[in-house]
Coordinates of C-alpha atoms and ligand atoms in Angstrom, one line a residue:
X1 CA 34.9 12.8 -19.1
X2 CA 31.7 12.1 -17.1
X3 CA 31.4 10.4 -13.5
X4 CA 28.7 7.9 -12.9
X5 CA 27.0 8.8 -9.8
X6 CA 25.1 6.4 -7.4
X7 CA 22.7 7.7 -5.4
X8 CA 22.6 7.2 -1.7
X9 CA 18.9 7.4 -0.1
X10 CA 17.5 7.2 3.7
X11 CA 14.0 8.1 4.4
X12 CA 12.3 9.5 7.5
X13 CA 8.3 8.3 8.0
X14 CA 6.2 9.8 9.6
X15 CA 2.9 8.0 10.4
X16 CA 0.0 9.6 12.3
X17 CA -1.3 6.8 14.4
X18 CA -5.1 6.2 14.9
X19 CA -5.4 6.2 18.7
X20 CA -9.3 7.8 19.8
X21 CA -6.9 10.3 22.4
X22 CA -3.7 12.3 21.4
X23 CA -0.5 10.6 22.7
X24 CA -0.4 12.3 26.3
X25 CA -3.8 13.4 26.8
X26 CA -7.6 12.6 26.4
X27 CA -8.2 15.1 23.9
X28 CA -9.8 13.6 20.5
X29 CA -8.0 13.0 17.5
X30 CA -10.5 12.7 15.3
X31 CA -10.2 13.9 11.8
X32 CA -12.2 17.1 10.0
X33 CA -13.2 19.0 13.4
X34 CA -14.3 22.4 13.8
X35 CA -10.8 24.2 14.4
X36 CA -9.5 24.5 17.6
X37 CA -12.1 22.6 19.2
X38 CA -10.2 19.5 20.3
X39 CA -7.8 21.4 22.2
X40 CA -7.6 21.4 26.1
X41 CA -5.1 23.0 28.5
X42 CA -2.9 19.9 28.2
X43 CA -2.9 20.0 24.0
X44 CA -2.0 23.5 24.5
X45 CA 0.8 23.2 27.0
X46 CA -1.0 25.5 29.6
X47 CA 1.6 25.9 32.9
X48 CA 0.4 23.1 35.4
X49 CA -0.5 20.6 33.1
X50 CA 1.0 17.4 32.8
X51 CA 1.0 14.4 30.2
X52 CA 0.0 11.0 30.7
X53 CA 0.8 7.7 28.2
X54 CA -1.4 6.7 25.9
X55 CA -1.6 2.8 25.6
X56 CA -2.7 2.3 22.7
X57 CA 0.0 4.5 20.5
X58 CA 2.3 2.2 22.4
X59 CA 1.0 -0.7 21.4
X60 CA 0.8 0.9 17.8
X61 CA 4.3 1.4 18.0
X62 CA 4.9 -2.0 19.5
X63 CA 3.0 -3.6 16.6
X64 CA 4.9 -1.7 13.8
X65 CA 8.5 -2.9 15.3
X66 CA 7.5 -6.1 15.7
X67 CA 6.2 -6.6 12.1
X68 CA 9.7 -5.3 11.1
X69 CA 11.6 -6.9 13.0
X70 CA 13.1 -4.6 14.8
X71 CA 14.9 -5.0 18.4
X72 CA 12.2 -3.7 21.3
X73 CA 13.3 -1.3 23.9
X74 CA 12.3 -2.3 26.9
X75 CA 13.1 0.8 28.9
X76 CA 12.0 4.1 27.2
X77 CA 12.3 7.3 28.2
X78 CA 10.9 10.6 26.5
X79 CA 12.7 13.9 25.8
X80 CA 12.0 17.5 25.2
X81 CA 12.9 18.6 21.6
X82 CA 12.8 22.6 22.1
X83 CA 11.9 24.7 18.9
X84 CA 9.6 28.1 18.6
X85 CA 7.2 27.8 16.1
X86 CA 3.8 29.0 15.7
X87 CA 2.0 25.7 15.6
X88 CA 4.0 24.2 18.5
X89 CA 2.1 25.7 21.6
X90 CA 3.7 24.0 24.0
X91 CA 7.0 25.4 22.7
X92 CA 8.3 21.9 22.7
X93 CA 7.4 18.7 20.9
X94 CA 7.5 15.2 23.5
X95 CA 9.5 12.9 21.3
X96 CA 12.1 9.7 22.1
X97 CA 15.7 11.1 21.4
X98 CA 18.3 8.0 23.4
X99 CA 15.8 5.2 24.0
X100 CA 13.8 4.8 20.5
X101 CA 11.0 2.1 21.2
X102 CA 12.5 0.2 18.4
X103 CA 16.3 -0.2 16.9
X104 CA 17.5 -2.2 14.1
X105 CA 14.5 -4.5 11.4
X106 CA 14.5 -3.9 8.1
X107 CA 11.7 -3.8 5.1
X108 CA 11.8 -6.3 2.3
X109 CA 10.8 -4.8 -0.8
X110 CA 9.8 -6.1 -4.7
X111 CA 11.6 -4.5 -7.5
X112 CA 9.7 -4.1 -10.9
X113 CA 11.9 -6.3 -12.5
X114 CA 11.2 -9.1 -9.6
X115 CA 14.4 -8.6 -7.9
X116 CA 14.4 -7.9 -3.8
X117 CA 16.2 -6.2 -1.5
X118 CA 16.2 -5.4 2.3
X119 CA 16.1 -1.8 3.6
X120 CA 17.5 -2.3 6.8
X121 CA 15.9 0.6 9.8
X122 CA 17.8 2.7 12.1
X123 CA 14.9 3.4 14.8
X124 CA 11.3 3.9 15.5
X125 CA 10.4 6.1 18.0
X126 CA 7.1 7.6 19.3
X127 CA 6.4 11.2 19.3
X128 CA 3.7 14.2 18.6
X129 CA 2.5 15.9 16.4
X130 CA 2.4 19.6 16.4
X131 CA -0.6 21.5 15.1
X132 CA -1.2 22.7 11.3
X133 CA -0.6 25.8 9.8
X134 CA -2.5 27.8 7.2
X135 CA -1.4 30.1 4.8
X136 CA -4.3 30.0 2.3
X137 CA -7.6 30.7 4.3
X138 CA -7.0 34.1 4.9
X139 CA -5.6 36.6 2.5
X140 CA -3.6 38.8 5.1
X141 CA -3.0 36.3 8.3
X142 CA -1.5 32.4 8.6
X143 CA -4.5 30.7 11.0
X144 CA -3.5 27.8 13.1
X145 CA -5.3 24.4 14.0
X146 CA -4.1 23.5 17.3
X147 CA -6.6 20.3 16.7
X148 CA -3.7 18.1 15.5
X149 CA -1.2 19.4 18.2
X150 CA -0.6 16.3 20.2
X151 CA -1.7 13.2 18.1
X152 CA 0.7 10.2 18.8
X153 CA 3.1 9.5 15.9
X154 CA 5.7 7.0 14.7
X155 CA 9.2 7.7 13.4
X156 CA 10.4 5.4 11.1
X157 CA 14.2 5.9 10.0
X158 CA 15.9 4.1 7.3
X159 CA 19.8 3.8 6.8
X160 CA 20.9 5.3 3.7
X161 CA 20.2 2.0 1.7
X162 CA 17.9 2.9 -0.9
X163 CA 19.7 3.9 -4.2
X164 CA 16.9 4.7 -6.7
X165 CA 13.3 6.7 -6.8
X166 CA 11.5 3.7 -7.7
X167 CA 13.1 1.4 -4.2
X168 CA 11.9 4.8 -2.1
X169 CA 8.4 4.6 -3.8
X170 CA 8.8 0.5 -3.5
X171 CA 9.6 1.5 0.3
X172 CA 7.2 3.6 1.0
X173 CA 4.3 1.5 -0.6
X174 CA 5.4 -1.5 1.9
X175 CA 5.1 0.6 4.9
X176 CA 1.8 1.8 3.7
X177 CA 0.3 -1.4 3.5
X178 CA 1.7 -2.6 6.6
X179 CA 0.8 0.1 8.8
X180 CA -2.8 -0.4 7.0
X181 CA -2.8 -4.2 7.9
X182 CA -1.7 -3.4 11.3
X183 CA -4.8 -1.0 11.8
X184 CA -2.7 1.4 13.1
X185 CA -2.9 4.8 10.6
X186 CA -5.2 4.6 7.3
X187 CA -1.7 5.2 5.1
X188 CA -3.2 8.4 4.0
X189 CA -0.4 10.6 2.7
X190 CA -2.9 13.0 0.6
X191 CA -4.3 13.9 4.1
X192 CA -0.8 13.6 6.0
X193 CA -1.4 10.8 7.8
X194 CA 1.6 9.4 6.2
X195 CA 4.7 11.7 5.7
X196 CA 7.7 11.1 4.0
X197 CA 11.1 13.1 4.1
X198 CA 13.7 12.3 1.9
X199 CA 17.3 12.4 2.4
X200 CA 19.2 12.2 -0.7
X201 CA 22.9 12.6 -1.9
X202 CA 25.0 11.0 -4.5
X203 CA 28.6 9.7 -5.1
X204 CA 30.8 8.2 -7.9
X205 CA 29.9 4.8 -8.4
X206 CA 32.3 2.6 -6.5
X207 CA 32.9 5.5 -3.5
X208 CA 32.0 4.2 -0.7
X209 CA 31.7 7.6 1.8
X210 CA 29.1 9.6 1.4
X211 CA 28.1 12.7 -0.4
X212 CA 26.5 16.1 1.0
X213 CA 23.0 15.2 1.8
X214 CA 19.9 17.3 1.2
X215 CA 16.4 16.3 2.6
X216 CA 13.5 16.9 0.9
X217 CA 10.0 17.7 2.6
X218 CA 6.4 17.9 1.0
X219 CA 5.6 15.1 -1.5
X220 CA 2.2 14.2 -0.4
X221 CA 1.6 10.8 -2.8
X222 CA 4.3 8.1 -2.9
X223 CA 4.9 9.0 -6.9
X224 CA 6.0 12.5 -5.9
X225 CA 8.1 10.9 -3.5
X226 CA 9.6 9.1 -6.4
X227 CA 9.4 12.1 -8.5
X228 CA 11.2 14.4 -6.0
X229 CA 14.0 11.6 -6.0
X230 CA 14.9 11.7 -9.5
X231 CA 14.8 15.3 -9.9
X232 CA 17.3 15.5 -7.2
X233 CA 19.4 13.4 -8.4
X234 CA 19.5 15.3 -11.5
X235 CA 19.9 18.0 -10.2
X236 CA 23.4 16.8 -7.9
X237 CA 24.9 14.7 -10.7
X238 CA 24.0 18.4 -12.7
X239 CA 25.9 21.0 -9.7
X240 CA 28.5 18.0 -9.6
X241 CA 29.5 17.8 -13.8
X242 CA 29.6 21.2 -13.2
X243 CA 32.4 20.8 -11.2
X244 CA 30.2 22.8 -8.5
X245 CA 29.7 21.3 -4.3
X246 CA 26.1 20.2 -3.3
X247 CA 24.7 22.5 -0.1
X248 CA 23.8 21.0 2.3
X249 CA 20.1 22.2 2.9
X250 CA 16.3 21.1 3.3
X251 CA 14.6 21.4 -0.2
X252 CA 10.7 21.2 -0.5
X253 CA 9.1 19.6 -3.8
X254 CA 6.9 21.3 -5.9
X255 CA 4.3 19.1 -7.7
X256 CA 3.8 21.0 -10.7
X257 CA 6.7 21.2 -11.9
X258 CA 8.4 18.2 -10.3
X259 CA 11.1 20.4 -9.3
X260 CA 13.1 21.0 -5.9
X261 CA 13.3 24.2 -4.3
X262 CA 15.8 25.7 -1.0
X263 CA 13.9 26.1 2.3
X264 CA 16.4 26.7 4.8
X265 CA 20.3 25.7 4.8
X266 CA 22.5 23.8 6.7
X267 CA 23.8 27.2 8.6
X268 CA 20.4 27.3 10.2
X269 CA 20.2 24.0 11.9
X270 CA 18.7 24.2 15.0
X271 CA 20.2 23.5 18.3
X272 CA 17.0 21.7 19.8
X273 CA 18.6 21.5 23.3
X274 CA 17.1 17.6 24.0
X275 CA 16.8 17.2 27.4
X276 CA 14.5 14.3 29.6
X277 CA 10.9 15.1 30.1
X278 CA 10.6 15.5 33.4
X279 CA 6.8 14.8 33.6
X280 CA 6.7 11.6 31.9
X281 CA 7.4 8.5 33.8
X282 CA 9.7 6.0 32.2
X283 CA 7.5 3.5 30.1
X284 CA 8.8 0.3 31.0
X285 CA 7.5 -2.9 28.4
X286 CA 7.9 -6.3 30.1
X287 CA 8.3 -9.7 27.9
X288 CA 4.7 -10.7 29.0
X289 CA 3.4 -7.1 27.3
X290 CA 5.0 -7.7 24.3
X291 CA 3.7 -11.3 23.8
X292 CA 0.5 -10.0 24.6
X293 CA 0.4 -7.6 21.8
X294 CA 2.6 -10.0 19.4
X295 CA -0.3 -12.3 20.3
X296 CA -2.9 -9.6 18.3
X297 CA -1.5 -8.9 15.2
X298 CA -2.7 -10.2 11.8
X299 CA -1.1 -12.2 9.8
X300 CA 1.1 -9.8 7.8
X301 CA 1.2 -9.5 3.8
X302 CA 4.5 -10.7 3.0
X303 CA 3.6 -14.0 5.1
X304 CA 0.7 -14.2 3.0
X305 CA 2.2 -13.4 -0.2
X306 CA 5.3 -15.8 0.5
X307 CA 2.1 -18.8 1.3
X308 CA 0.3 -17.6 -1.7
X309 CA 3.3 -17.9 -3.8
X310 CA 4.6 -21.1 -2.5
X311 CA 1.7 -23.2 -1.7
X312 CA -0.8 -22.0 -3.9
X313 CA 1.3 -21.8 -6.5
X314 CA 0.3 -18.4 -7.7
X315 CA 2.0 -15.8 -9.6
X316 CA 3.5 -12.6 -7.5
X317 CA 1.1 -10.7 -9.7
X318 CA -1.8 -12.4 -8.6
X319 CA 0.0 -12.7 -4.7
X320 CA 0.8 -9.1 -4.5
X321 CA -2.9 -7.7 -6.0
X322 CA -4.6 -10.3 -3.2
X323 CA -2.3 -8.8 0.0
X324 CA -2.6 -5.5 -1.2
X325 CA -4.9 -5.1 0.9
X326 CA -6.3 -7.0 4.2
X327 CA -9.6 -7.5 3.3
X328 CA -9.2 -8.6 -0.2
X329 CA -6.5 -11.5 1.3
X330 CA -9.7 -12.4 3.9
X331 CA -11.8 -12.8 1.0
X332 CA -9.1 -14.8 -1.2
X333 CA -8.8 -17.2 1.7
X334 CA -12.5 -17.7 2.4
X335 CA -12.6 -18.5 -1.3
X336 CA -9.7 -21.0 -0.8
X337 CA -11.2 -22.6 1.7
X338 CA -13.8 -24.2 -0.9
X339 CA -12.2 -24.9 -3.8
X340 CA -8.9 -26.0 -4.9
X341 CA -8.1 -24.6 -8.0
X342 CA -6.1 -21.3 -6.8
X343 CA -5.7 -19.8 -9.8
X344 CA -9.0 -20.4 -10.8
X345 CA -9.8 -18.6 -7.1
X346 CA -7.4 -15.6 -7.9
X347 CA -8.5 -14.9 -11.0
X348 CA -12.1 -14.4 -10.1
X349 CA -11.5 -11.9 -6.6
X350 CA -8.4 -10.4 -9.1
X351 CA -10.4 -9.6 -12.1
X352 CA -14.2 -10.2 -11.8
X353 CA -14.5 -9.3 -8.6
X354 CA -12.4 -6.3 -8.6
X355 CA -13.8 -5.1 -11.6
X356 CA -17.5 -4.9 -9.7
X357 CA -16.1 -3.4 -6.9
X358 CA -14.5 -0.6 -8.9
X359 CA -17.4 0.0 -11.6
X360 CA -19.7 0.5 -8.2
X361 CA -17.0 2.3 -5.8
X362 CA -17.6 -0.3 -2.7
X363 CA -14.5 -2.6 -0.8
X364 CA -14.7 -5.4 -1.0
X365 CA -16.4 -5.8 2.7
X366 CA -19.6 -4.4 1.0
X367 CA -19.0 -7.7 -1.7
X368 CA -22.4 -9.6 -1.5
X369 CA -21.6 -13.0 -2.1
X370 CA -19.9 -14.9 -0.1
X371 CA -16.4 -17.0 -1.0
X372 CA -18.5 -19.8 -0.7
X373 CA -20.5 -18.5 -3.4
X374 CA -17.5 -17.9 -5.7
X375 CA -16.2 -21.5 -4.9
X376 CA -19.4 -22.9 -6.1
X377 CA -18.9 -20.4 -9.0
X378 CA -15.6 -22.2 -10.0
X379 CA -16.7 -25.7 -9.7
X380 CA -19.9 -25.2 -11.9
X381 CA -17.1 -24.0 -14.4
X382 CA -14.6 -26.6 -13.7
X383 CA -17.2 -29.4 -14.5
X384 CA -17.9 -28.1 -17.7
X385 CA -21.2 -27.3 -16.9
X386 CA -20.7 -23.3 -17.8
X387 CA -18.0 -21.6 -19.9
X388 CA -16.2 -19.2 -18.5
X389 CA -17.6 -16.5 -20.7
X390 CA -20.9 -17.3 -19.8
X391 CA -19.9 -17.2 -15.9
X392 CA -18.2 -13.9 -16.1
X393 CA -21.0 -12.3 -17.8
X394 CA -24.0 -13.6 -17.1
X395 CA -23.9 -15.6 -14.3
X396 CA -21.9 -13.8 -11.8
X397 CA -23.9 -10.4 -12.1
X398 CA -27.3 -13.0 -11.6
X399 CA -25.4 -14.1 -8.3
X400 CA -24.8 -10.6 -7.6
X401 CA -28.6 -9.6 -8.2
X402 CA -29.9 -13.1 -7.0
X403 CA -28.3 -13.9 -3.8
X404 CA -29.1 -16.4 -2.4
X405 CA -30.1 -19.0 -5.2
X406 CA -26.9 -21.8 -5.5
X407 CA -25.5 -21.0 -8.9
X408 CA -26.4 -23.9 -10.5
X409 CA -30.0 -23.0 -10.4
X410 CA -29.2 -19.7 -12.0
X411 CA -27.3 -21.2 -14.7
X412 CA -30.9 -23.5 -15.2
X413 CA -32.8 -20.6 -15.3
X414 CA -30.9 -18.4 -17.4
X415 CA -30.3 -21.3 -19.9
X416 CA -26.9 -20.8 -19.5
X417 CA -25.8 -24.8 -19.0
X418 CA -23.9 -26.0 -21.8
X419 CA -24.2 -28.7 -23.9
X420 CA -21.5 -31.1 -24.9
X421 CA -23.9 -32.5 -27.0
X422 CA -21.6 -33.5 -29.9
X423 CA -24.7 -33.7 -32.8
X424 CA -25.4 -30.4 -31.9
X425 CA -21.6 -28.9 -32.4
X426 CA -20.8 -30.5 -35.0
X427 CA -24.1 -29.5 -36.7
X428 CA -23.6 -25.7 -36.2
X429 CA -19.5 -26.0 -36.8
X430 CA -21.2 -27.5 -40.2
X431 CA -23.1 -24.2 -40.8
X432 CA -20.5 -22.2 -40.1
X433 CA -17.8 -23.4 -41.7
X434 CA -20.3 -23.3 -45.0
X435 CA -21.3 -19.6 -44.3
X436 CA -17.2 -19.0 -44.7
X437 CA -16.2 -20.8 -47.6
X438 CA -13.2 -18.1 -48.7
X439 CA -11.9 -18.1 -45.0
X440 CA -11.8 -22.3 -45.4
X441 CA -9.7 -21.9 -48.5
X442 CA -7.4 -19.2 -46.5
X443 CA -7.6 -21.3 -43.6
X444 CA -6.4 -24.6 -45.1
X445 CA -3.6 -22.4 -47.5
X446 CA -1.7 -22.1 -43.9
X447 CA -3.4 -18.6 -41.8
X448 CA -4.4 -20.9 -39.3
X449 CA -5.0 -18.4 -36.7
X450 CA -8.8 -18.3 -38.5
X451 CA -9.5 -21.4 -35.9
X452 CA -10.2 -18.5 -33.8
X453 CA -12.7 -17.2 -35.7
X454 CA -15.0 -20.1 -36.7
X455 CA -14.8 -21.2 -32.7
X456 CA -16.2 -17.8 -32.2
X457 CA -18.8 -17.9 -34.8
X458 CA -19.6 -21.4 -33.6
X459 CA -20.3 -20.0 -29.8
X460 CA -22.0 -17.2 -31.1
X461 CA -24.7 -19.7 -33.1
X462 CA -24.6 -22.0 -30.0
X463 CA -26.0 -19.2 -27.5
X464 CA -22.3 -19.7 -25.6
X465 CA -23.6 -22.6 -24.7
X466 CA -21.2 -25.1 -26.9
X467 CA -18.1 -26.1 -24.5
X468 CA -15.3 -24.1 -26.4
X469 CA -12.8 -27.1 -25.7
X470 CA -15.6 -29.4 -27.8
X471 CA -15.8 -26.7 -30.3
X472 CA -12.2 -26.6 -30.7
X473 CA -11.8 -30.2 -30.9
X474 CA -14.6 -31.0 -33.7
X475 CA -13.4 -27.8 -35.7
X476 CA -10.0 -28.9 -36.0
X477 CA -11.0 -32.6 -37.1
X478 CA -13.5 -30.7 -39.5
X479 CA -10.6 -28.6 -41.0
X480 CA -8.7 -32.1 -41.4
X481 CA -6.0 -31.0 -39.2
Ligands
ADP1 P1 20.3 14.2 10.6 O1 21.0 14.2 11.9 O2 20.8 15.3 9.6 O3 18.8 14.2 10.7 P2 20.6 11.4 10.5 O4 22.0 10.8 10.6 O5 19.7 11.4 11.6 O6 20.8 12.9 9.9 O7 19.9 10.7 9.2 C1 18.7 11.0 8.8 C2 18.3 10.2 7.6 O8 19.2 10.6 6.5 C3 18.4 8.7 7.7 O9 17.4 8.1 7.0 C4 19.8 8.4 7.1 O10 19.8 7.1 6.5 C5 19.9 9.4 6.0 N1 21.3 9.8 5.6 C6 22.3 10.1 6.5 N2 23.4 10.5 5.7 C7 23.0 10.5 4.4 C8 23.7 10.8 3.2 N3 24.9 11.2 3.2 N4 23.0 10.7 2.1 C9 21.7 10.3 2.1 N5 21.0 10.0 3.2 C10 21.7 10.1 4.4
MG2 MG1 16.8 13.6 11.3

């Protein structure tokens, strides 16, 4: 007989943080350099030097726990984490072992099928980053980077809350778009701005200790990190049918066959010997700092989707595609703050909008018009004045072309006002309902869903220029309905 497993999930973040200076020193951090050409003494650990704090990774840090939540240490100290390893020059990586500069928050997350849940965090803590190895650029030696060595990053930690591949990739999606509305690392995980670690084990349904846990390393997009999930839970509930024991180990994912591999075992855990850096002063955050940097932050997404949803009455569809990102919120509200039909508002930066902005490969910053504009857009519609085919497809890319010029000039020009001239409808509905004699007969025999076709004809004869609702109306009296 089979067991039914559960799987038991924690994650470990890592997010490179988008200071100017690496986390203890003024050397740059910016991306794509030369190699080896941001490095002095102090990235490369040279005797004699010594580290100093970088402010702004702790405000970054500071930033992320309060977004989350999460209780703020006020007293942190740093630690030595000792390993050897080629791209670690200094022979040991600056992290926060005791004092984390955050404990405790939590992530609220959206299910597919609507539902929510809380993944609640162990810690943040600051650290490093070591430098990068490669293996590929040269056919007999692995070259090293030291550029990266020393850029400030976060930790983040999750308990072992998540159960399934798709509440990791939920998870990690969140923390993306947080850490990109916070301005604090552009969420990049192709570039390893963003990296995820997954620890995964699984258990009988209705267990409650846990199971041997492996971690897996190297999914560079969220869906591998989803993809990695599943297959190793597969692969457990396989070993465990089996009647086999999971190993305890660190597994690395290969994307091209969505498949696990073994990279080192538990027996080789390392003993990192922790011990306090002696050459950092404490970092000591007062209430006033905290404020201070509480007092910057942006409004975050799942304040704006919760207003979006609740006030403006619009769907978590439409709320979650307008925080996905901060801009494209920015832009919804300008809208907003011109017009009140919402929907009418989200629709038009969800669909319209978006589509331009994709078709021409520009954010929505680069957008010409202004929200203003769009507003204007919506009540030129709203009166009746334009249909809303006639807006989508010829009046909005005139705006686009024509800044500048209110829309209801454009819609003059282009000869795109409609009439609700009665006489006029009810003349062409007359043509067209003559031109389709059979499809009357069918029509009025019961396949009403024809209405659709002789309000189409009857635009198409009108220009677009017929009010559909009009058309609708003298159709159906037409048909004797
Ligand atoms: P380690 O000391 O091996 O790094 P930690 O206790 O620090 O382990 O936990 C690291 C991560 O692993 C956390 O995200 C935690 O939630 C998760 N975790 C711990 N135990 C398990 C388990 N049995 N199964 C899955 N995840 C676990
Ligand atoms: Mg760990």
């Amino acid at each position: 007989m089979s067991v039914a497993y559960e799987a038991v999930i924690g994650l470990e973040i890592h997010v490179q943080l988008i200071t100017q200076s690496k986390a203890f020193c003024a050397d740059s951090t910016a991306y794509g350099a030369l190699p080896n050409t941001q490095v002095s003494p102090i990235s490369l650990g040279h005797p004699g030097t010594l580290p100093r704090h970088n402010r702004s990774a702790v405000d970054y840090a500071l930033k992320m726990g309060l977004a989350l939540g999460c209780n703020i240490t006020k007293e942190n100290h740093y630690s030595r984490k000792n390993y050897f390893y080629a791209d670690l020059p200094k022979g040991y990586q600056i992290t926060q072992f005791n004092t984390p500069i955050c404990e405790g928050g939590g992530v609220n997350i959206r299910l597919k099928d609507g539902s929510r849940k809380t993944v609640q965090l162990i810690r943040i803590h600051m650290e490093e980053d070591t430098g990068k190895s490669m293996h590929d650029q040269d056919p007999r030696d692995s070259l090293i980077d030291y550029n990266r060595a020393g850029t400030p990053l976060i930790e983040v930690v999750t308990a072992p809350d998540i159960r399934t591949g798709e509440e990791a990739y939920a998870f990690v999606t969140e923390i993306r778009r947080l850490v990109r509305y916070l301005d604090i690392c552009d969420g990049n995980m192709e570039e390893g701005s963003l990296r995820c670690d997954a620890n995964v084990s699984i258990r009988p349904i209705g267990t409650s200790t846990f199971g041997t846990k492996v971690e897996v390393k190297n999914m560079n997009s969220i869906s591998n990190v989803r993809r990695a999930i599943d297959h190793e839970i597969e692969r457990q509930r396989g070993i465990l049918d089996a009647g086999g024991a999971v190993a305890g180990e660190t597994r690395g994912f290969n994307a091209l066959n969505g498949t696990t591999f073994s990279m080192r075992s538990k027996e080789m855990v390392n003993d990192y010997r922790y011990f306090p850096e002696p050459d950092l002063p404490p970092l000591i955050l007062s209430d006033q700092y905290i404020a201070a940097v509480h007092k910057l932050m942006p409004e975050l997404p799942e304040t704006l989707f919760n207003r979006f949803t609740a006030e403006l009455g619009l769907s978590e569809y439409d709320a979650g595609v307008l925080t996905d990102d901060k801009a494209t919120a920015a832009y919804f509200l300008e809208v907003v703050k011109h017009t009140a039909n919402y929907k009418s508002a989200a629709n038009w930066v969800t669909v319209h909008i978006r589509g331009y902005l994709n078709e021409h490969a520009v954010g929505i910053d680069d957008f010409p018009l202004s929200g203003k504009r769009i507003a204007d857009l919506i009540a030129l519609i709203d009166s009746g004045q334009v249909s809303n085919s006639a807006a989508a497809q010829k009046l909005f890319p005139a705006m686009i072309s024509h800044d500048g010029k209110s829309p209801l000039e454009l819609a003059e020009s282009l000869n795109l006002l409609q009439t609700g001239d009665a006489d006029l409808i009810e003349s062409i509905a007359d043509e067209v309902l003559a031109s389709l004699p059979q499809k009357v007969e069918e029509y009025r025999q019961g396949k009403t869903g024809l209405l659709g076709l002789f309000v189409g004809e009857t635009m198409k004869r009108s220009k677009g220029k017929a009010d559909p609702r009009k058309v609708n109306e003298v159709l159906l009296k037409k048909l004797g309905a």
